[in-house]
Structure formats: structure tokens, C-alpha cells
CSV table of C-alpha atoms in Angstrom, one decimal:
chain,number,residue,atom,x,y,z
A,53,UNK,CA,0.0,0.0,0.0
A,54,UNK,CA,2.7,2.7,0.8
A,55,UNK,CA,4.5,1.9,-2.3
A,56,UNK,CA,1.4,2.4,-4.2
A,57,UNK,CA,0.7,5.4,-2.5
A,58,UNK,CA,4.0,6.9,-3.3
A,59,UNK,CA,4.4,5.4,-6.9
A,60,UNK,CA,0.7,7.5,-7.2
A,61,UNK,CA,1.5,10.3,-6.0
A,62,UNK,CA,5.0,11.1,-7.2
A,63,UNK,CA,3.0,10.5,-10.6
A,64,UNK,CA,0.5,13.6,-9.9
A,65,UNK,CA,3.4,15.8,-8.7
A,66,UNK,CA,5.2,14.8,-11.6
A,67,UNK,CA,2.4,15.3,-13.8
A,68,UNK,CA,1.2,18.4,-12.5
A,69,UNK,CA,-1.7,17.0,-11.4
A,70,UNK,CA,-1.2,18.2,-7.3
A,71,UNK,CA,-0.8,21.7,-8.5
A,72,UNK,CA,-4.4,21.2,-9.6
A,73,UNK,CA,-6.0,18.8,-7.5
A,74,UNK,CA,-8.0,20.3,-4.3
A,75,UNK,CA,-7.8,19.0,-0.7
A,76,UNK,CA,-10.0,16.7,-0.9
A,77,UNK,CA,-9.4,15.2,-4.2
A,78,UNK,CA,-5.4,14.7,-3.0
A,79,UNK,CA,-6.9,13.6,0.1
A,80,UNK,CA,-9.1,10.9,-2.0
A,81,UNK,CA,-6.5,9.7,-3.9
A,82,UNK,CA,-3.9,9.0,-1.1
A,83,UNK,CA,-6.5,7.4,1.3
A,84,UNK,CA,-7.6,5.2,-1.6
A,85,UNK,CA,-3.9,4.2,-2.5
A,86,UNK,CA,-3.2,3.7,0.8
A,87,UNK,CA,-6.8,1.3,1.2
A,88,UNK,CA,-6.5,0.0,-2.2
A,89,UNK,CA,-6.0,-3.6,-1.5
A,90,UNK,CA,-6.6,-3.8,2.3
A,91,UNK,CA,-7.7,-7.3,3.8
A,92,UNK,CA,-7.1,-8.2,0.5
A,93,UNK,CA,-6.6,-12.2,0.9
A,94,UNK,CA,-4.6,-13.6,-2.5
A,95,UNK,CA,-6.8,-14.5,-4.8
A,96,UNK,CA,-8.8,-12.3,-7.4
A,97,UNK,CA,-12.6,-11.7,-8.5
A,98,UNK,CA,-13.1,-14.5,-10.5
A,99,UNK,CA,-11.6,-17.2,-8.1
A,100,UNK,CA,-14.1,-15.4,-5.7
A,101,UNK,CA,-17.1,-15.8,-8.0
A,102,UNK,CA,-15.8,-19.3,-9.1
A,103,UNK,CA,-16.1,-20.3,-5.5
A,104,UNK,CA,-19.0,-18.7,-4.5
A,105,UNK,CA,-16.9,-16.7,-1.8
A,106,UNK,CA,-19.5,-15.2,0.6
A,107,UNK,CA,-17.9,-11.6,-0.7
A,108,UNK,CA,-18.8,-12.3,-3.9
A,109,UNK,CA,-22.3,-13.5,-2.7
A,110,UNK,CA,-22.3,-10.1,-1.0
A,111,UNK,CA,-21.5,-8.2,-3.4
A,112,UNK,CA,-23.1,-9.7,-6.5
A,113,UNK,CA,-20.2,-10.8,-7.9
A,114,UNK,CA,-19.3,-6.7,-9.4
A,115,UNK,CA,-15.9,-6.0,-8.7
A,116,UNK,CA,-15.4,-7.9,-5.2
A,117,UNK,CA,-12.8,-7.4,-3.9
A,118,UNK,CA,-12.6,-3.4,-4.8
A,119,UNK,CA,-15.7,-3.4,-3.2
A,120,UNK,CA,-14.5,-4.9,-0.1
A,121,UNK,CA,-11.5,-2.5,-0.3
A,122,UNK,CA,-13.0,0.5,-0.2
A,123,UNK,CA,-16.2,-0.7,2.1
A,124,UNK,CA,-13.4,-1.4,4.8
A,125,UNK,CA,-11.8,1.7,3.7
A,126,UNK,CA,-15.0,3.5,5.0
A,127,UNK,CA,-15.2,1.5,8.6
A,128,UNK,CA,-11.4,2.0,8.9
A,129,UNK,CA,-12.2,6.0,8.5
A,130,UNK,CA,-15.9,5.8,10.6
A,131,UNK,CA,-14.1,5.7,13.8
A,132,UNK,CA,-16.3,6.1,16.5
A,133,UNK,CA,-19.0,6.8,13.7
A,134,UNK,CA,-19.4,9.1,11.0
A,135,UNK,CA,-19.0,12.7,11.5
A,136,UNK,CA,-18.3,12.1,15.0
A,137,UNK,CA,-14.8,13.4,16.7
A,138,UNK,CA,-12.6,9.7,15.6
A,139,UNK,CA,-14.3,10.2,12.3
A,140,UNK,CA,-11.2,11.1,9.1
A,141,UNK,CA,-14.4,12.9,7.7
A,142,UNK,CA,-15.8,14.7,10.6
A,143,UNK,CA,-14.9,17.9,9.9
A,144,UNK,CA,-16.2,18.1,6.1
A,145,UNK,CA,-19.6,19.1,4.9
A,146,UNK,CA,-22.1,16.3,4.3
A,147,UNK,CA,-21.7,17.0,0.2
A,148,UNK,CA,-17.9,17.2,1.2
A,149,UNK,CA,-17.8,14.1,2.5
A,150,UNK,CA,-20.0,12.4,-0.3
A,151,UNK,CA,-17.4,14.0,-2.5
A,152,UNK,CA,-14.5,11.9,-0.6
A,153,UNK,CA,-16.5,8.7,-0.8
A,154,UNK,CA,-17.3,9.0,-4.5
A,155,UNK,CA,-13.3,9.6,-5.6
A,156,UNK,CA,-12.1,7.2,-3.2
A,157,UNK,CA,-14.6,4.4,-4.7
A,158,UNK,CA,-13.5,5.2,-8.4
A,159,UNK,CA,-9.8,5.4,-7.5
A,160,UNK,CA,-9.9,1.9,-6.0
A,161,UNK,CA,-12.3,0.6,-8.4
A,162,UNK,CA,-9.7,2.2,-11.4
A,163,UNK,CA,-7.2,-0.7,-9.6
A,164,UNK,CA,-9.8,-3.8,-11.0
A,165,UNK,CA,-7.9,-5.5,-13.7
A,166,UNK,CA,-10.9,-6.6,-15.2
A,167,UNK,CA,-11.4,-3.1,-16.3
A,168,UNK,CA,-7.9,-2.6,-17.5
A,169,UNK,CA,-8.1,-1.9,-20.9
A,170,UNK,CA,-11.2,-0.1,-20.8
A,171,UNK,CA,-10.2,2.8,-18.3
A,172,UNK,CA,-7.2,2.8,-20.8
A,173,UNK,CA,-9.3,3.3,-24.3
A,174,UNK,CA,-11.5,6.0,-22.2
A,175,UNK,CA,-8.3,7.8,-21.3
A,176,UNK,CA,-6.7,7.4,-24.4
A,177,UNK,CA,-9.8,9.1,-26.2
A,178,UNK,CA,-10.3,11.7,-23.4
A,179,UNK,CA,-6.6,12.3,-23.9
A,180,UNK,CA,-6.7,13.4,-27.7
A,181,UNK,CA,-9.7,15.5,-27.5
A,182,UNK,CA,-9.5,19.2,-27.9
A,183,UNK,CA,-11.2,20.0,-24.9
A,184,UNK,CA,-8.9,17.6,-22.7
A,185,UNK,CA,-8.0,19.7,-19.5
A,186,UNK,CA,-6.4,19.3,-16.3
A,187,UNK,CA,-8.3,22.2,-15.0
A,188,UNK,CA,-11.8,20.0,-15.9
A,189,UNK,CA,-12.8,18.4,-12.5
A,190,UNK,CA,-13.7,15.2,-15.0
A,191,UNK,CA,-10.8,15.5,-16.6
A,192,UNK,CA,-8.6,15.4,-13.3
A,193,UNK,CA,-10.5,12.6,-12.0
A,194,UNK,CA,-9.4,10.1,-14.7
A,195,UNK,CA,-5.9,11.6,-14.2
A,196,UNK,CA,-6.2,10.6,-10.8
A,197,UNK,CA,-7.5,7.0,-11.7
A,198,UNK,CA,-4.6,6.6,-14.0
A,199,UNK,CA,-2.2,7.2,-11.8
A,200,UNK,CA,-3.9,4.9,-9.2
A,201,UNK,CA,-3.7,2.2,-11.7
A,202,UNK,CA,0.1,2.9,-12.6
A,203,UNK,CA,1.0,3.0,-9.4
A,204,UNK,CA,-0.7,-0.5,-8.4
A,205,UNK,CA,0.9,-2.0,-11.4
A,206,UNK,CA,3.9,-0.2,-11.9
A,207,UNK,CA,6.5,-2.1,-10.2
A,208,UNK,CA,8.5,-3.0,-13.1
A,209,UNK,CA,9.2,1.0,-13.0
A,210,UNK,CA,11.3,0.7,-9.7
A,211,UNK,CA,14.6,-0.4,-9.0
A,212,UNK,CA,15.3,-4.1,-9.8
A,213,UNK,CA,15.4,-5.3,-5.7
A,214,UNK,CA,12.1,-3.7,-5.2
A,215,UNK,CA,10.7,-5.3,-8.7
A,216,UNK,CA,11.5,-8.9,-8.2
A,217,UNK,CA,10.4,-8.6,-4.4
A,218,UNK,CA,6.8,-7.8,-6.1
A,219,UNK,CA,7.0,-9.9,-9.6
A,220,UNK,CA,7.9,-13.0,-6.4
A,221,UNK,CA,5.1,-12.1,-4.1
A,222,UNK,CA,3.0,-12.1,-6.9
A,223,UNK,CA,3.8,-14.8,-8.7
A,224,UNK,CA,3.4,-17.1,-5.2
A,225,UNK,CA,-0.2,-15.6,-5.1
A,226,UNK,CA,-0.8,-16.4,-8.3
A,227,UNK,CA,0.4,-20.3,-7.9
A,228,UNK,CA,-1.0,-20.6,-4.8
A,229,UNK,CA,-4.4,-19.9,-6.3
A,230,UNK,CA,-4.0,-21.9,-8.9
A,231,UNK,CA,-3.0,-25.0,-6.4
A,232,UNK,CA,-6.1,-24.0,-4.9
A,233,UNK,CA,-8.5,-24.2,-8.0
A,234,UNK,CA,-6.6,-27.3,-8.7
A,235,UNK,CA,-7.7,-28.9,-5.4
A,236,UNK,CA,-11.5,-27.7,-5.7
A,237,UNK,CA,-11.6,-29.3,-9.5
A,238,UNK,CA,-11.7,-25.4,-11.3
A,239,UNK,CA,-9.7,-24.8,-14.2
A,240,UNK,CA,-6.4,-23.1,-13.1
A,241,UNK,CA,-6.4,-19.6,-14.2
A,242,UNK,CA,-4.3,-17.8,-16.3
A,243,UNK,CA,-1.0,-17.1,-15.2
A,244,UNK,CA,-1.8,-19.2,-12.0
A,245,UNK,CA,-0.8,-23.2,-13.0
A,246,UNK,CA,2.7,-24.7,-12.2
């Protein structure tokens, strides 16, 4: 999570975005970097929905475990309850604080792999229109997704001890899932079989 966070982030500054971004969207986006993948337990989506995992259950088998990021995101911030003193949000106006919720959702939702390549066509065409502006509040919230995602799956950018510490962490994920469909009698999926 922290080297998500900071791979994010030093992407907006370097991008320019910061200089733009209010408070609360800077806020949004390190809170959701930070919660991107919390409780997350080594397998993906469709292992959950394979499975019948009671998350996926839960949560209708639509993005599962970014939903369970950022729900736990939201009890991690409650504190004591929301907009009381131990609240992270407590201080903001109720539209401020729907605000936060909303950009912290779609920055954690912007990590789901299954929507990979269509966040990147939707940038990509956002990106080569006329009208494309960092000073657009729309504009600067797929910025902010982008470098959400690029910072989730960006290791490959950082020096080779921190890369293979990651490409090895996630590769035993991967297998061990795999092992794990194997055992249940699911096909093994992609880049998950020995």
C-alpha cells in the first residue's frame, strides 16, 4: 500500500496534477492508495465468484474485492461513527464528504484488472480530445484513476530489488491460487498453474 501510494503520488506531482487537484481530491486519492488492496486475501474476482466466496455473494459478484477495499476503507475511516470526533471525515460538509466517498470508490475501483483496458481506451480518447483539461474536474479525475492504476501496477518501474520482491510475491499468489482451483476441480487460471 505505501509503495502504491507513493508510486501514485509522485506520478501527480510529476504530472502536475497536485498543482491542480483540491484538498479533498489529494486527500481521496492518497486514502484510496493507501486502502487500495486492504484485507485483500490472494486470490482475485473471478476465483471469488468461481467459488461462490460469501464476498462475492455479498456483493453480486461486481468487482469484489474493490468493493470490499473500499467498504473497509469507509469502517477503517468511521471511527467512532461518522461525522463524530474519531471520524477522518468529521470535519467536512455532508456534500464534502460524499465528494471523498465517490473519488475514493472510483480510485480503488480504477485498480480492478478486469477493467484494464477499458479505463485505458477511455483515457486514451479523453486524452486526444480538444477540450482535454487538467483544469476539468472530469478531466482530473481520470488523471487521478490513471495514476492509481500505474501505481498499483507499476513495479516493473522501480529499481530491480524492489521489482522482483513484487514480480515474487506475486507470482506465489498467483500459484497458490492456482493450487487451490486445482484442489477444488476449477480450471487453473491464467498465469496461475505450475
Amino acid at each position: 500500500a505505501a509503495q502504491v501510494c507513493h508510486s501514485a503520488m509522485w506520478l501527480a506531482k510529476s504530472l502536475g496534477l497536485l498543482d491542480w487537484q483540491s484538498d479533498l481530491e489529494r486527500v481521496a486519492l492518497v486514502i484510496a492508495a493507501i486502502c487500495h488492496d486492504v484485507k485483500h486475501f490472494g486470490r482475485n474476482n473471478t476465483f471469488c465468484i468461481s467459488t461462490y466466496h460469501p464476498l462475492a455473494l455479498f456483493y453480486n459478484d461486481f468487482r469484489v474485492l474493490e468493493n470490499m477495499h473500499a467498504a473497509t476503507c469507509f469502517e477503517l475511516m468511521k471511527g467512532t461513527g461518522s461525522g463524530s470526533p474519531g471520524s477522518v471525515s468529521a470535519n467536512l460538509s455532508r456534500s464534502e464528504r460524499a465528494e471523498l466517498r465517490s473519488q475514493i470508490i472510483e480510485n480503488i475501483f480504477a485498480t480492478d484488472m478486469s477493467e484494464h483496458f477499458g479505463i485505458l481506451s477511455k483515457f486514451h480518447v479523453k486524452q486526444d480530445s480538444a477540450d482535454f483539461t487538467v483544469a476539468s474536474q472530469e478531466h482530473r479525475r481520470l488523471i487521478a484513476r490513471m495514476c492509481m492504476k500505474a501505481g498499483d501496477i507499476g513495479h516493473s518501474a522501480l529499481p530491480w530489488p524492489a521489482h522482483e520482491e513484487w514480480s515474487l510475491r506475486i507470482t506465489q499468489e498467483f500459484l497458490e491460487q492456482g493450487d487451490e482451483e486445482a484442489a477444488l476441480g476449477l480450471p487453473v487460471s491464467a498465469l496461475c498453474d505450475r
